[in-house]
Amino acid sequence: MEPKKGTVVGVTGNMVRVQYTGDVMMNEVGFLKVGDQRLKSEVIRVRGRIAELQVFELTKGIGIGDEIEFSSDLLAVELGPGLLGQIYDGLQNPLPELARRCGFFLQRGVYLDALPAELTFEFTPAAEPGDTVRRASVLGTVPEGIFTHRVMVPFGLRDEYTVEWVAAKGVYSVRDVIAKVKDSRGAVIPLTMIFSWPVKRPIDAFRERLKPAEPLITRVRIVDTLFPVARGGTYCIPGPFGAGKTVLQQITSRHAEVDVVVITACGERAGEVVETLREFPEITDPRTGKSLMERTVIICNTSSMPVAARDASVYTGVTIAEYYRQMGLNVLLLADSTSRWAQAMREMSGRLEEIPGEEAFPAYLESVIASFYERAGVVRLYDGGTGSVTIGGTVSPAGGNFEEPVTQSTLKVVGAFHGLSRERSDARRYPAINPLESWSKYRGPVAPRKVEAVKDILVRGNDVLQMMKVVGEEGTSLDDYMIYLKSEFFDAVYLQQNAFDPVDAATGAERQRRVFDVLLAVLLTDYEVADKEKARGLMNQLRQTFLDWNGREWNSKEFAAEEENILGRVRAASRDPAGTVEAKIKKLEG
Amino acid sequence: MRKIYSKIEQIAGNVITVKADGVKYGELAEVTSRHGSTLAEVIRLQGEDVYLQAFSGTRGISTGDEVRFLGRPMQVSFSENLLGRIFTGGGLPRDSGPSLSENMIEIGGPAVNPAKRIIPRNMIRTGIPMIDVFNSLVVSQKLPIFSVSGEPYNQVLARIAMQAEVDVIVLGGCGLKYDDYLYFKETLEEGGALSRTIFFIHTAADPVVECLQVPDLCLAVAENFGLQGKRVLVLLTDMTNFADALKEIAITMEQVPSNRGYPGDLYSQLAARYEKAVDFEGAGSVTVLAVTTMPGDDVTHPVPDNTGYITEGQFYLRNGRIEPFGSLSRLKQLVNKNTREDHRALMDGMIRLYAQYKDTLEKKAMGFRMSDWDQKLLSYGERFESGLMDLSVNIGLEQALDRGWEILSACFMPEETGLRTEIISKFWPKKE
Ligand SMILES: Nc1ncnc2c1ncn2[C@@H]1O[C@H](COP(=O)(O)OP(=O)(O)OP(=O)(O)O)[C@@H](O)[C@H]1O
Ligand SMILES: [Mg+2]
């Protein structure tokens, strides 16, 4: 067989052309030798004896004739205990460790172990010699922060194996051999706590995929009540710059009711990641009493880091998410922003001189986006348990116009759409999700017919507002005016949520259901008001009390008192016979 | 001694092609013609063909001219000797001083490791109430002024440069009008700031490729001063010219344009520059203030649009004023909690009322009846615009806050402002 090697014959931007001998594989990793540096790259096209590779580093200094070593491996990440709490770049380089070694700047060609050998865990065996195991079978467990981490047979081992030996209970390095298994042909394979998995291939070590049915509670009211997300589902947040995509994801990463959050900062500002990585260790997660960092993994390939690694970063993120799903956990993957990833594809496609599609994005954009979101899901694992990966991605459409390829391709595949609007963010109505345009295919914690009733008021209120802009307040009937006031009320006390208020920042599902009933009482009541001035006065008063209520601790005495206060005011101003509004609300149940 | 090549195969736009070997991507070459010499950078290697982007353009370059490769990428000299000096986009002296060659550093270097950044926490005081009160500028922020030609954006930049307490100012001119260049020079000289300023100036009359180098030169120098613990302010005007230069090269290289002729990597190119703004852990900082003129006053144009997605907010300069709407400092909440206790409340309250004033103006224009409340808002809006928004107002933050209270109390009853009672009882001006 011809030896496998190659030399550079062309360089443009972050792409090199290589003439090779032997066989190369699509998406194979190669290392370009430039001086004493080795630069990681990936085969993205092969034509005849020429392979084209995207280089994950700055390409300055590469010359014709430089050698390349092919690794025979696909681009992969290391999986094992110790990933939680880490901050990696798109290629799974640990950034804090890199900073210790290289100082202020990212030095190209330096690749550190994602999980260093110094990392140790207390291993408790779960398998015994003689057991028959296959991929994803549990060999033992280690405690990882708040979780019991399963040490499993690598997902890439597709045979049946007999356990030859398992390490006794004790503390081991992640790179120590903790088991030996024998395959059907008698070869013995030593296993450590770590194995690798190619990032562009979904982890498929489970029995079946299930339909996402459980709501994922984000504790953002407008999301959970109006446009819910499901565990194992997908959603997207498109919006113009400054509309609040990142802040919304930051809030979600703090408050969402999931076990693990993987944050992929893809081609966005470094400063935003710094906020997360400096603040999370200081914040206690009320659900576990531990620092939020213990349930978080950050993958960060910010906008000034090499572009090709942006593409890798979303895959690195989703692979780590899938890995924790295999432990029976609910994982949320947040990607900010998928447009930057799409742009990285566009840059590469341009260098390959492929025939461009709309706005010069490659023709395969849509299918690549679709297969990325397909990696979300609820699965039944081999042991009968379940785990889920939920994916939420932001989209940054050019000019804030949703009629563009990335937004449109994404909308075709996701289960919920949280569209942010410039109008709402300019008016400081945060979170600036447009309630008239957004949608969700999932079911949330509040009864759907109740939600419909309120959405209806929102739509009618908006109609009145549009009309009022033409005919003025004078030309609007009192009834119409009241509908407008009610829709504004709903917006102010429920859709808007103060991210900086310690109580209002996060509203649990139970509280949402309770508050929503009171809200319905306010909105469905027919009020005894003489004129528009009085109507506005009444709704302003109710708004003030309701906002105060939003700031009360859940289930506290003050909470109950404020609730009674609101209902009392409603009753006092109502012209409905007693009990009619309650009956109306009851009918919307279930 | 490096080889000299004397057969240029192709000349297209600002790009020339020669056959050469041993050349590295990103390396510099010197092209010598009858009309002088120019630096050129390798932007593509294809077999023996080397594509070079000529900094001074290709006008007058002949196929027989000499190309000498320098074996290094673009560099700039870095030392205290830069202070007070003026250079071109090619890095050559534009003043009468000597050219510098000590301590050469590379430009366009790698990104800062995010783990070595810290959360910014210091405010830059500008004396402009629309910035200090409503959208505070923060050390290490990257922020553009969105404007259109004819607006006094360069005056605003110069003013901020004069007022800001920084150690070093680096001014990068991209396609700067000669008059504007002189204006900057005179203003900084009069203010006694020239000795801590470094200029890299590409004027509208200079070769377009040099425009591309300006941000990288400025930022490389700024970054190195930052590493020495200095607080550096970088001013870049006008980044739309920089983007247009990128567009020109992309078209010459026959790249498929993505949006209105701009290359698909416009976002990455701009981000690579703006992201040089940084607060180093244990060292100094780099703050980047830029001008982005919006062609056709259209914020959805690819240049302002991509910029908005990269920077930490923007100031809209329109009709000679910094607009309260649309303008945003995304970092303001990091600093305005530590200034004066009424700062945040007053900022929110005054903007809310100003928004209502705008609604009233609209109603008025439609011919609807003006209520008492509308009259109050009208008087408030006028006072707000002349007392705080007008660019001629040059007062410190505390004075501006006091003025805010004066305006409110002249127009409204305390309960009409929507401000919390504790704040009002403490700050509402007492009537004599
Ligand atoms: N929920 C919120 N509560 C209060 N302020 C908010 C909220 N959301 C956004 N903001 C304000 O808007 C600014 C911009 O928000 P954010 O950074 O999330 O925008 P973005 O949509 O991610 O923009 P880009 O596309 O440029 O990244 C924030 O710095 C903050 O000042
Ligand atoms: Mg963002």
Coordinates of C-alpha atoms and ligand atoms in Angstrom, one line a residue, chain A residues 239-248 250-251 268-269 272 336 340 396 420 430-432 497-500, chain B residues 308-311 328-333, ligand 1:
Chain A
G239 CA -34.0 38.7 16.1
P240 CA -32.1 41.8 15.0
F241 CA -29.0 43.0 16.8
G242 CA -29.6 44.2 20.3
A243 CA -33.1 42.7 20.6
G244 CA -32.1 40.4 23.5
K245 CA -31.2 37.0 22.1
T246 CA -28.2 36.5 24.2
V247 CA -29.8 37.9 27.4
L248 CA -32.7 35.5 26.9
Q250 CA -28.4 33.7 29.6
I251 CA -31.6 33.8 31.6
E268 CA -20.3 36.0 19.0
R269 CA -18.6 38.4 21.5
E272 CA -20.5 37.8 26.8
D336 CA -25.6 31.5 20.0
R340 CA -22.3 32.6 12.5
S396 CA -29.0 36.7 13.6
L420 CA -37.7 39.0 18.8
Y430 CA -38.3 42.5 27.6
P431 CA -38.1 39.7 26.8
A432 CA -38.8 41.1 23.4
Q497 CA -40.5 40.0 33.0
N498 CA -37.8 41.9 34.8
A499 CA -34.6 39.9 34.5
F500 CA -33.0 41.9 37.2
Chain B
G308 CA -24.3 46.2 15.2
Y309 CA -24.1 42.4 15.6
I310 CA -20.5 42.7 16.7
T311 CA -20.2 45.8 18.8
L328 CA -27.5 51.7 23.4
S329 CA -24.5 51.0 25.5
R330 CA -24.7 47.3 26.3
L331 CA -22.2 47.6 29.1
K332 CA -23.8 50.6 30.9
Q333 CA -25.3 48.4 33.6
Ligands
LIG1 N1 -34.6 40.6 29.3 C1 -33.9 41.8 29.3 N2 -34.0 42.6 30.4 C2 -33.3 43.8 30.4 N3 -32.5 44.2 29.4 C3 -32.4 43.4 28.4 C4 -33.1 42.2 28.2 N4 -32.8 41.7 27.1 C5 -31.9 42.5 26.4 N5 -31.7 43.6 27.2 C6 -30.8 44.8 26.9 O1 -30.6 44.7 25.5 C7 -29.1 44.6 25.3 C8 -28.9 43.7 24.1 O2 -29.3 42.4 24.4 P1 -28.6 41.1 23.8 O3 -27.1 41.2 23.9 O4 -29.2 39.9 24.3 O5 -29.0 41.3 22.2 P2 -28.8 40.2 21.1 O6 -30.1 40.0 20.4 O7 -28.0 39.0 21.5 O8 -27.9 41.1 20.1 P3 -26.7 40.6 19.0 O9 -27.4 39.9 17.9 O10 -26.1 41.8 18.6 O11 -25.9 39.6 19.8 C9 -28.6 44.1 26.6 O12 -27.3 44.5 26.8 C10 -29.5 44.7 27.6 O13 -29.1 46.0 27.9

